[in-house]
CSV table of C-alpha atoms in Angstrom, one decimal:
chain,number,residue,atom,x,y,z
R,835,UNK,CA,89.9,106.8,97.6
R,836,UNK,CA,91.3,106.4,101.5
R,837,UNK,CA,94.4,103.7,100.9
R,838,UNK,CA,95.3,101.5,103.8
R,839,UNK,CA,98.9,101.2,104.4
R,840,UNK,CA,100.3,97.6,103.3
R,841,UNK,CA,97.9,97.4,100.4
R,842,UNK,CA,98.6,97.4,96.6
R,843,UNK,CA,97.6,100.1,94.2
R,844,UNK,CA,97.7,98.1,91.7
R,845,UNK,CA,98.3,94.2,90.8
R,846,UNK,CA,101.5,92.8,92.0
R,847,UNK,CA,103.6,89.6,91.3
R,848,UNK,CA,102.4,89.1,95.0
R,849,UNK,CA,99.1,88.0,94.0
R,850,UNK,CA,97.8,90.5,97.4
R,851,UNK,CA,94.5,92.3,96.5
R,852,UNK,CA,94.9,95.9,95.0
R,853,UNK,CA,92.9,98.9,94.4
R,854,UNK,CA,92.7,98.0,91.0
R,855,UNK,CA,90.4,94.7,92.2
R,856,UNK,CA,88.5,96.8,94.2
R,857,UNK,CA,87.5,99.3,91.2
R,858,UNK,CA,87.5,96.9,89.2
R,859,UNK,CA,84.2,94.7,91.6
R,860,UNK,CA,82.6,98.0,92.2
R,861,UNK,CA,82.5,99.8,89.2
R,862,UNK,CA,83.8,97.2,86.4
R,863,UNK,CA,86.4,99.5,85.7
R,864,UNK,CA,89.8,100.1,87.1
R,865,UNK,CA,90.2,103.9,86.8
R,866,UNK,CA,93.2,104.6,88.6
R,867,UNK,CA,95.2,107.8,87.7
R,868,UNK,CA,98.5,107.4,89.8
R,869,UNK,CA,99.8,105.1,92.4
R,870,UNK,CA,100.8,105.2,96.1
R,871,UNK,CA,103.7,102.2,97.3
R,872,UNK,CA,102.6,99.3,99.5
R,873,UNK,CA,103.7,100.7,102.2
R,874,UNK,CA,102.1,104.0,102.2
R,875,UNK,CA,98.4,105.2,103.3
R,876,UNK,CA,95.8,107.9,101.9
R,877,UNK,CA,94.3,109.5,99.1
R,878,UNK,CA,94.6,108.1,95.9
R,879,UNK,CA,93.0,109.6,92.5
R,880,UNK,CA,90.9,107.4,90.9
R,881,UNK,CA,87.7,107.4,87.9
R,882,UNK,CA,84.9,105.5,87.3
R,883,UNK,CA,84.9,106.1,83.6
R,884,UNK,CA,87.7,106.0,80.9
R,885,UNK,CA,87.1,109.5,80.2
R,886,UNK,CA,87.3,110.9,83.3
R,887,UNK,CA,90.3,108.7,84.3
R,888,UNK,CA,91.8,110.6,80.7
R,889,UNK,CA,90.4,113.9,82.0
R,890,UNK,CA,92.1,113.4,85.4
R,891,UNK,CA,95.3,111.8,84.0
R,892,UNK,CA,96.1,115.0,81.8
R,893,UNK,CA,95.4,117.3,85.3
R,894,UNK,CA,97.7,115.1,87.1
R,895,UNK,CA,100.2,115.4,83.8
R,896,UNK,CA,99.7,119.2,83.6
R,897,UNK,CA,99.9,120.1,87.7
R,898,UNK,CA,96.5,121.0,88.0
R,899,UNK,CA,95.7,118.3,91.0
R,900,UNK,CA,97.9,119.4,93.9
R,901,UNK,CA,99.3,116.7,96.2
R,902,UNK,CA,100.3,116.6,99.9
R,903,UNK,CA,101.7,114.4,101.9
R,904,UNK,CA,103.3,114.0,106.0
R,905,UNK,CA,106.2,112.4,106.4
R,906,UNK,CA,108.1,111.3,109.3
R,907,UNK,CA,111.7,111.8,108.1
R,908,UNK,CA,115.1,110.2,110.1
R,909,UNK,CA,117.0,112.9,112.0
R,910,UNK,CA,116.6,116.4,112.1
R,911,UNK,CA,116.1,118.9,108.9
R,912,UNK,CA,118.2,121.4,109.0
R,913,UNK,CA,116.0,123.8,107.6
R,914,UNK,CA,112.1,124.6,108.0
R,915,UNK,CA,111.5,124.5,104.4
R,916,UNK,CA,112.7,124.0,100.9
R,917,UNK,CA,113.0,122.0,97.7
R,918,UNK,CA,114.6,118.8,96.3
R,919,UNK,CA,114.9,119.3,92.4
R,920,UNK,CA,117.2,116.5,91.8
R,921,UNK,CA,117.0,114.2,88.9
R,922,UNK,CA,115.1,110.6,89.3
R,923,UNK,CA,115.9,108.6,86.9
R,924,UNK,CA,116.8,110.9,84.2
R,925,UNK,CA,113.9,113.1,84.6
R,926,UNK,CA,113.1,116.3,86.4
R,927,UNK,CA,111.4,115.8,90.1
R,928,UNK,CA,110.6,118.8,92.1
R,929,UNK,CA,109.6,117.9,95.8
R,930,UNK,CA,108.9,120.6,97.9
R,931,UNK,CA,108.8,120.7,102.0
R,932,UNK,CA,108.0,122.2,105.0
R,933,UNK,CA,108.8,121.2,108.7
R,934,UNK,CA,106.1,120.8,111.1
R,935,UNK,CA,107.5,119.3,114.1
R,936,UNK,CA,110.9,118.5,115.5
R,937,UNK,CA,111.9,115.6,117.3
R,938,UNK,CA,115.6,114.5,118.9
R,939,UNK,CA,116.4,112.2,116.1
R,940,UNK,CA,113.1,112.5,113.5
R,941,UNK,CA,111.1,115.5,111.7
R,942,UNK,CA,107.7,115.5,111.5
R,943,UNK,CA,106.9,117.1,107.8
R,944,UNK,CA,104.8,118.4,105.1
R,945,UNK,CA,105.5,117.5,101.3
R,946,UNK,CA,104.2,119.0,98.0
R,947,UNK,CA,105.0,117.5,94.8
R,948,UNK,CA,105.4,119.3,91.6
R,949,UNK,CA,106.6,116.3,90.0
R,950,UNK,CA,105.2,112.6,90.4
R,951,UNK,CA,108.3,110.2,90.1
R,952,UNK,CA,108.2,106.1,91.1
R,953,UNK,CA,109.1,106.9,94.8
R,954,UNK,CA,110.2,110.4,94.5
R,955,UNK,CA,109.6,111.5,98.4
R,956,UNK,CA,111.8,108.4,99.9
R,957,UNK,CA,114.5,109.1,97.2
R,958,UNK,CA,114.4,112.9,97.8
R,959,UNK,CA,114.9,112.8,101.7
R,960,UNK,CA,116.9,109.7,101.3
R,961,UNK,CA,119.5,111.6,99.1
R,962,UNK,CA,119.6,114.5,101.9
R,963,UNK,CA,120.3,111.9,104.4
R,964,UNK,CA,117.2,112.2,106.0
R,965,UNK,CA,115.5,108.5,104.9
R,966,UNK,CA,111.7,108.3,106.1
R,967,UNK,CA,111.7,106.1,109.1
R,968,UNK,CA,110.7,102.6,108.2
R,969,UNK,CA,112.1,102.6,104.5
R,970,UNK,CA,113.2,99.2,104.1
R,971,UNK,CA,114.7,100.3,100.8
R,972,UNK,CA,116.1,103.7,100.9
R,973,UNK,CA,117.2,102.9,104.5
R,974,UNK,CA,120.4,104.3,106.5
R,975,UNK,CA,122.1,104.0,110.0
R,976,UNK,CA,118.9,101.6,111.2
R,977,UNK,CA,115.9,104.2,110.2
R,978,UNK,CA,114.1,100.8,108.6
R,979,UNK,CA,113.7,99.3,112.4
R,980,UNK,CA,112.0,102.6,113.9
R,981,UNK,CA,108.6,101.8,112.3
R,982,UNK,CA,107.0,99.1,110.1
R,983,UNK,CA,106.7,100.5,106.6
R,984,UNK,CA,107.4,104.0,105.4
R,985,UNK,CA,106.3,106.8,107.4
R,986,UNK,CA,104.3,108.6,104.3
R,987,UNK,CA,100.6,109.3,104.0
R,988,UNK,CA,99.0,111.2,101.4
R,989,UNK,CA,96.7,113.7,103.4
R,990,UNK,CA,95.4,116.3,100.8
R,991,UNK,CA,94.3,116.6,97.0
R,992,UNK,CA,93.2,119.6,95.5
R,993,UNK,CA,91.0,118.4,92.5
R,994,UNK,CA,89.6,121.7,90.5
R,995,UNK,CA,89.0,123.9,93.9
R,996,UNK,CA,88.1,120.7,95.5
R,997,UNK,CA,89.8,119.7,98.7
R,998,UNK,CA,90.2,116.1,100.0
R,999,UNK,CA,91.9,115.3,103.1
R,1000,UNK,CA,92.7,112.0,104.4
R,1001,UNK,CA,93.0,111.5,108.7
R,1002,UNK,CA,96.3,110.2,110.0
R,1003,UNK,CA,96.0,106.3,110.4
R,1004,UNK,CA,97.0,105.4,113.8
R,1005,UNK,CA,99.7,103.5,113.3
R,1006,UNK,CA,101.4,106.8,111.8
R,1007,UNK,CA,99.5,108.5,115.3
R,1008,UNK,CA,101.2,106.1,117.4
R,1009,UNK,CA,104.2,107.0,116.0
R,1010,UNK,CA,104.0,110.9,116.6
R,1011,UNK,CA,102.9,110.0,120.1
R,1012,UNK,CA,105.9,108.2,120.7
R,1013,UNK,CA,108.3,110.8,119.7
R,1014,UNK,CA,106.5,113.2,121.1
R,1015,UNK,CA,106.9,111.5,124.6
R,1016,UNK,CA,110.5,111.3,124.1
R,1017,UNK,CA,110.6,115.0,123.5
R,1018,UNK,CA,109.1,115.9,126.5
């Protein structure tokens, strides 16, 4: 499933529909395997059956359903790739990147995760000093007023030799463009 940005996953104390609802009207069942935040857009896994949600849920458990997501981080990276492996919350998280485009103030760049943690991109770069512009939580030195929500989208799962890619929404376009100008 293609997630809008500012829309649950999953129910909320906000009473907001979610994904969840949305499985749940179509298919009477709310099959879904792992989460994206409010605030970010793309692909999310999701089953219309208890056993394939369990068949699914043990892929995403064992790293067989590869994950990648564009980000538009705050400053410049000072490398073109490599690899967060810091704790979250007591747990191993391994976040792997690569830069696609450099701006004067922002990066433009591609994330793998070998790890699913609650947030684990926006605390990765936001521990390297580089918060994703628009984090309203894991914000620094006024990256939250840059953009509206999180620059994240999930663009691409890799379900058994299947590959699923998700278009840029055009907010996240509008953004690029933007930067891009000021480069120029």
């Amino acid at each position: 499933m293609d997630k809008p940005a500012l829309f649950d996953s999953q129910n909320s104390k906000s009473g907001r529909d979610s994904v969840v609802d949305w499985l749940n009207g179509r298919y009477g069942y709310s099959g879904l395997v792992h989460r994206l935040d409010f605030g970010t857009s793309g692909l999310l896994v999701c089953a219309k059956t208890p056993e394939s949600a369990n068949k699914l849920t043990k892929q995403m458990t064992d790293g067989l359903i590869n994950r990648t997501y564009l980000c538009v981080t705050f400053g410049r990276l000072p490398a073109d790739q490599g690899e967060f492996t810091d704790l979250i919350d007591g747990k191993p998280a391994a976040t792997r990147f690569k830069v696609l485009e450099r701006f004067p103030n922002a990066t433009l760049t591609e994330v793998v995760l070998d790890t699913g943690r609650k947030h684990q991109i926006r605390r990765h770069f936001a521990q390297a000093g580089h918060p994703l512009l628009g984090d309203h939580l894991y914000k620094s030195k006024g990256s939250d007023r840059l953009f509206h929500r999180p620059a994240l989208h999930a663009r691409k799962l890799c379900i058994e030799n299947q590959e699923y890619t998700s278009p840029l929404p055009e907010d996240l376009e509008s953004l690029l463009s933007k930067l891009r100008a000021i480069r120029s």
